[in-house]
């Protein structure tokens, strides 16, 4: 299985459907969210390579429709414990501290059946919104 493709681009599906994805997409569209974090294990499970700087991704809504295009500006593999505050803050989700970010992300991944610990490898992406046209 591979990640969805839209308009020749790999897709970026933030969070989970039914509310979370719409909220995260709105943060991207408002320019407040310029980073996201994923589990490295998901790339192996889906037989996908890591994103690369300059790659453009289709940002998808709950229905699999593209709502925007983002361009990757940074890709770093780190353990959960190594994620710095600068990255967590760039996720734009309102966390006021690195500890709050960690609690929220642990809870999210546990909720989808993938508990994480301090040594879990993550992919930290930074991106910019590509203006339409």
PDB file of C-alpha atoms in Angstrom:
ATOM      1  CA  UNK A   1       0.000   0.000   0.000  1.00  0.00           C
ATOM      2  CA  UNK A   2       1.251   3.496  -0.808  1.00  0.00           C
ATOM      3  CA  UNK A   3       0.119   6.891   0.341  1.00  0.00           C
ATOM      4  CA  UNK A   4      -2.484   8.604  -1.829  1.00  0.00           C
ATOM      5  CA  UNK A   5      -1.404  10.658  -4.830  1.00  0.00           C
ATOM      6  CA  UNK A   6      -3.291  13.739  -5.982  1.00  0.00           C
ATOM      7  CA  UNK A   7      -2.321  15.680  -9.075  1.00  0.00           C
ATOM      8  CA  UNK A   8       0.927  13.700  -9.299  1.00  0.00           C
ATOM      9  CA  UNK A   9       1.923  14.667  -5.734  1.00  0.00           C
ATOM     10  CA  UNK A  10       2.090  12.568  -2.605  1.00  0.00           C
ATOM     11  CA  UNK A  11      -0.592  13.497  -0.112  1.00  0.00           C
ATOM     12  CA  UNK A  12      -0.321  14.991   3.354  1.00  0.00           C
ATOM     13  CA  UNK A  13      -3.179  13.938   5.621  1.00  0.00           C
ATOM     14  CA  UNK A  14      -2.854  15.646   8.997  1.00  0.00           C
ATOM     15  CA  UNK A  15      -4.332  14.116  12.137  1.00  0.00           C
ATOM     16  CA  UNK A  16      -7.439  12.003  11.796  1.00  0.00           C
ATOM     17  CA  UNK A  17     -10.743  12.653   9.997  1.00  0.00           C
ATOM     18  CA  UNK A  18     -13.872  14.016  11.667  1.00  0.00           C
ATOM     19  CA  UNK A  19     -12.743  17.309  13.103  1.00  0.00           C
ATOM     20  CA  UNK A  20      -9.044  17.002  13.847  1.00  0.00           C
ATOM     21  CA  UNK A  21      -7.910  17.114  10.210  1.00  0.00           C
ATOM     22  CA  UNK A  22     -10.141  20.111   9.424  1.00  0.00           C
ATOM     23  CA  UNK A  23      -8.742  22.014  12.425  1.00  0.00           C
ATOM     24  CA  UNK A  24      -5.131  21.235  11.466  1.00  0.00           C
ATOM     25  CA  UNK A  25      -5.735  22.122   7.816  1.00  0.00           C
ATOM     26  CA  UNK A  26      -7.229  25.457   8.902  1.00  0.00           C
ATOM     27  CA  UNK A  27      -4.041  26.170  10.868  1.00  0.00           C
ATOM     28  CA  UNK A  28      -1.943  25.445   7.750  1.00  0.00           C
ATOM     29  CA  UNK A  29      -4.153  27.657   5.571  1.00  0.00           C
ATOM     30  CA  UNK A  30      -3.898  30.461   8.150  1.00  0.00           C
ATOM     31  CA  UNK A  31      -0.096  30.191   8.109  1.00  0.00           C
ATOM     32  CA  UNK A  32       0.083  29.177  11.784  1.00  0.00           C
ATOM     33  CA  UNK A  33       1.083  25.531  11.222  1.00  0.00           C
ATOM     34  CA  UNK A  34       4.405  25.087   9.399  1.00  0.00           C
ATOM     35  CA  UNK A  35       5.487  21.717  10.826  1.00  0.00           C
ATOM     36  CA  UNK A  36       4.179  18.241  11.518  1.00  0.00           C
ATOM     37  CA  UNK A  37       5.512  15.069  13.083  1.00  0.00           C
ATOM     38  CA  UNK A  38       4.952  11.472  12.042  1.00  0.00           C
ATOM     39  CA  UNK A  39       6.041   8.021  13.097  1.00  0.00           C
ATOM     40  CA  UNK A  40       9.035   6.695  11.142  1.00  0.00           C
ATOM     41  CA  UNK A  41       7.523   3.187  11.372  1.00  0.00           C
ATOM     42  CA  UNK A  42       4.561   4.310   9.222  1.00  0.00           C
ATOM     43  CA  UNK A  43       6.919   4.958   6.299  1.00  0.00           C
ATOM     44  CA  UNK A  44       8.169   1.360   6.435  1.00  0.00           C
ATOM     45  CA  UNK A  45       4.638  -0.031   6.849  1.00  0.00           C
ATOM     46  CA  UNK A  46       3.441   1.938   3.830  1.00  0.00           C
ATOM     47  CA  UNK A  47       6.658   1.343   1.829  1.00  0.00           C
ATOM     48  CA  UNK A  48       7.156   5.077   1.396  1.00  0.00           C
ATOM     49  CA  UNK A  49      10.400   7.034   1.287  1.00  0.00           C
ATOM     50  CA  UNK A  50      10.817  10.138   3.399  1.00  0.00           C
ATOM     51  CA  UNK A  51       9.759  13.471   1.996  1.00  0.00           C
ATOM     52  CA  UNK A  52      12.604  15.642   0.687  1.00  0.00           C
ATOM     53  CA  UNK A  53      13.296  19.366   0.748  1.00  0.00           C
ATOM     54  CA  UNK A  54      11.537  20.969  -2.206  1.00  0.00           C
ATOM     55  CA  UNK A  55       8.948  18.200  -2.585  1.00  0.00           C
ATOM     56  CA  UNK A  56       5.406  19.458  -2.944  1.00  0.00           C
ATOM     57  CA  UNK A  57       2.558  17.626  -1.244  1.00  0.00           C
ATOM     58  CA  UNK A  58      -1.194  17.866  -1.673  1.00  0.00           C
ATOM     59  CA  UNK A  59      -2.832  18.743   1.655  1.00  0.00           C
ATOM     60  CA  UNK A  60      -5.998  16.621   1.812  1.00  0.00           C
ATOM     61  CA  UNK A  61      -9.311  17.036   3.616  1.00  0.00           C
ATOM     62  CA  UNK A  62     -11.477  14.263   5.089  1.00  0.00           C
ATOM     63  CA  UNK A  63     -12.828  13.414   1.626  1.00  0.00           C
ATOM     64  CA  UNK A  64      -9.387  13.015   0.047  1.00  0.00           C
ATOM     65  CA  UNK A  65      -9.660  16.304  -1.835  1.00  0.00           C
ATOM     66  CA  UNK A  66      -6.715  18.688  -2.067  1.00  0.00           C
ATOM     67  CA  UNK A  67      -7.267  21.911  -0.129  1.00  0.00           C
ATOM     68  CA  UNK A  68      -3.756  23.315  -0.672  1.00  0.00           C
ATOM     69  CA  UNK A  69      -0.209  22.514  -1.704  1.00  0.00           C
ATOM     70  CA  UNK A  70       2.697  22.633   0.725  1.00  0.00           C
ATOM     71  CA  UNK A  71       6.409  22.524  -0.035  1.00  0.00           C
ATOM     72  CA  UNK A  72       8.765  20.666   2.295  1.00  0.00           C
ATOM     73  CA  UNK A  73      11.467  22.930   3.763  1.00  0.00           C
ATOM     74  CA  UNK A  74      13.033  20.484   6.224  1.00  0.00           C
ATOM     75  CA  UNK A  75      13.103  16.763   7.068  1.00  0.00           C
ATOM     76  CA  UNK A  76      14.713  15.458  10.259  1.00  0.00           C
ATOM     77  CA  UNK A  77      14.546  12.044  11.914  1.00  0.00           C
ATOM     78  CA  UNK A  78      14.660  12.294  15.708  1.00  0.00           C
ATOM     79  CA  UNK A  79      13.522  10.276  18.676  1.00  0.00           C
ATOM     80  CA  UNK A  80      10.446  11.468  20.561  1.00  0.00           C
ATOM     81  CA  UNK A  81      12.692  12.773  23.359  1.00  0.00           C
ATOM     82  CA  UNK A  82      14.855  14.743  20.881  1.00  0.00           C
ATOM     83  CA  UNK A  83      12.060  16.854  19.346  1.00  0.00           C
ATOM     84  CA  UNK A  84      12.949  20.482  20.189  1.00  0.00           C
ATOM     85  CA  UNK A  85      10.520  23.172  21.300  1.00  0.00           C
ATOM     86  CA  UNK A  86      11.102  25.096  18.045  1.00  0.00           C
ATOM     87  CA  UNK A  87       9.618  22.218  16.068  1.00  0.00           C
ATOM     88  CA  UNK A  88       6.757  21.636  18.509  1.00  0.00           C
ATOM     89  CA  UNK A  89       5.865  25.347  18.477  1.00  0.00           C
ATOM     90  CA  UNK A  90       5.945  25.414  14.641  1.00  0.00           C
ATOM     91  CA  UNK A  91       3.176  22.802  14.649  1.00  0.00           C
ATOM     92  CA  UNK A  92       0.959  25.754  15.599  1.00  0.00           C
ATOM     93  CA  UNK A  93      -1.523  23.746  17.644  1.00  0.00           C
ATOM     94  CA  UNK A  94      -1.493  26.012  20.695  1.00  0.00           C
ATOM     95  CA  UNK A  95       0.868  24.063  22.939  1.00  0.00           C
ATOM     96  CA  UNK A  96       2.497  26.363  25.486  1.00  0.00           C
ATOM     97  CA  UNK A  97       5.414  24.077  26.357  1.00  0.00           C
ATOM     98  CA  UNK A  98       7.342  21.086  25.062  1.00  0.00           C
ATOM     99  CA  UNK A  99       5.819  18.981  27.849  1.00  0.00           C
ATOM    100  CA  UNK A 100       2.301  19.914  26.712  1.00  0.00           C
ATOM    101  CA  UNK A 101       3.258  18.966  23.123  1.00  0.00           C
ATOM    102  CA  UNK A 102       4.635  15.618  24.327  1.00  0.00           C
ATOM    103  CA  UNK A 103       1.517  14.802  26.364  1.00  0.00           C
ATOM    104  CA  UNK A 104      -0.766  15.670  23.432  1.00  0.00           C
ATOM    105  CA  UNK A 105       1.220  13.677  20.890  1.00  0.00           C
ATOM    106  CA  UNK A 106       1.589  10.640  23.155  1.00  0.00           C
ATOM    107  CA  UNK A 107      -2.172  10.720  23.713  1.00  0.00           C
ATOM    108  CA  UNK A 108      -2.883  11.045  19.964  1.00  0.00           C
ATOM    109  CA  UNK A 109      -0.649   8.116  18.992  1.00  0.00           C
ATOM    110  CA  UNK A 110      -1.897   5.944  21.855  1.00  0.00           C
ATOM    111  CA  UNK A 111      -5.449   6.745  20.729  1.00  0.00           C
ATOM    112  CA  UNK A 112      -4.745   5.356  17.255  1.00  0.00           C
ATOM    113  CA  UNK A 113      -3.094   2.236  18.706  1.00  0.00           C
ATOM    114  CA  UNK A 114       0.581   3.204  18.433  1.00  0.00           C
ATOM    115  CA  UNK A 115       2.003   4.086  21.845  1.00  0.00           C
ATOM    116  CA  UNK A 116       5.338   5.930  21.793  1.00  0.00           C
ATOM    117  CA  UNK A 117       8.203   6.191  24.242  1.00  0.00           C
ATOM    118  CA  UNK A 118      11.219   8.502  24.413  1.00  0.00           C
ATOM    119  CA  UNK A 119      13.159   6.315  21.938  1.00  0.00           C
ATOM    120  CA  UNK A 120      10.429   6.092  19.260  1.00  0.00           C
ATOM    121  CA  UNK A 121      11.831   7.418  15.947  1.00  0.00           C
ATOM    122  CA  UNK A 122       9.846  10.270  14.424  1.00  0.00           C
ATOM    123  CA  UNK A 123       9.963  12.230  11.180  1.00  0.00           C
ATOM    124  CA  UNK A 124       9.840  15.979  11.777  1.00  0.00           C
ATOM    125  CA  UNK A 125       8.724  17.893   8.695  1.00  0.00           C
ATOM    126  CA  UNK A 126       8.688  21.628   8.159  1.00  0.00           C
ATOM    127  CA  UNK A 127       6.857  23.141   5.220  1.00  0.00           C
ATOM    128  CA  UNK A 128       5.515  26.285   3.658  1.00  0.00           C
ATOM    129  CA  UNK A 129       2.151  26.896   2.089  1.00  0.00           C
ATOM    130  CA  UNK A 130       2.440  27.281  -1.698  1.00  0.00           C
ATOM    131  CA  UNK A 131       0.315  30.186  -2.959  1.00  0.00           C
ATOM    132  CA  UNK A 132      -2.395  29.081  -5.409  1.00  0.00           C
ATOM    133  CA  UNK A 133      -1.838  29.649  -9.090  1.00  0.00           C
TER     134      UNK A 133
END
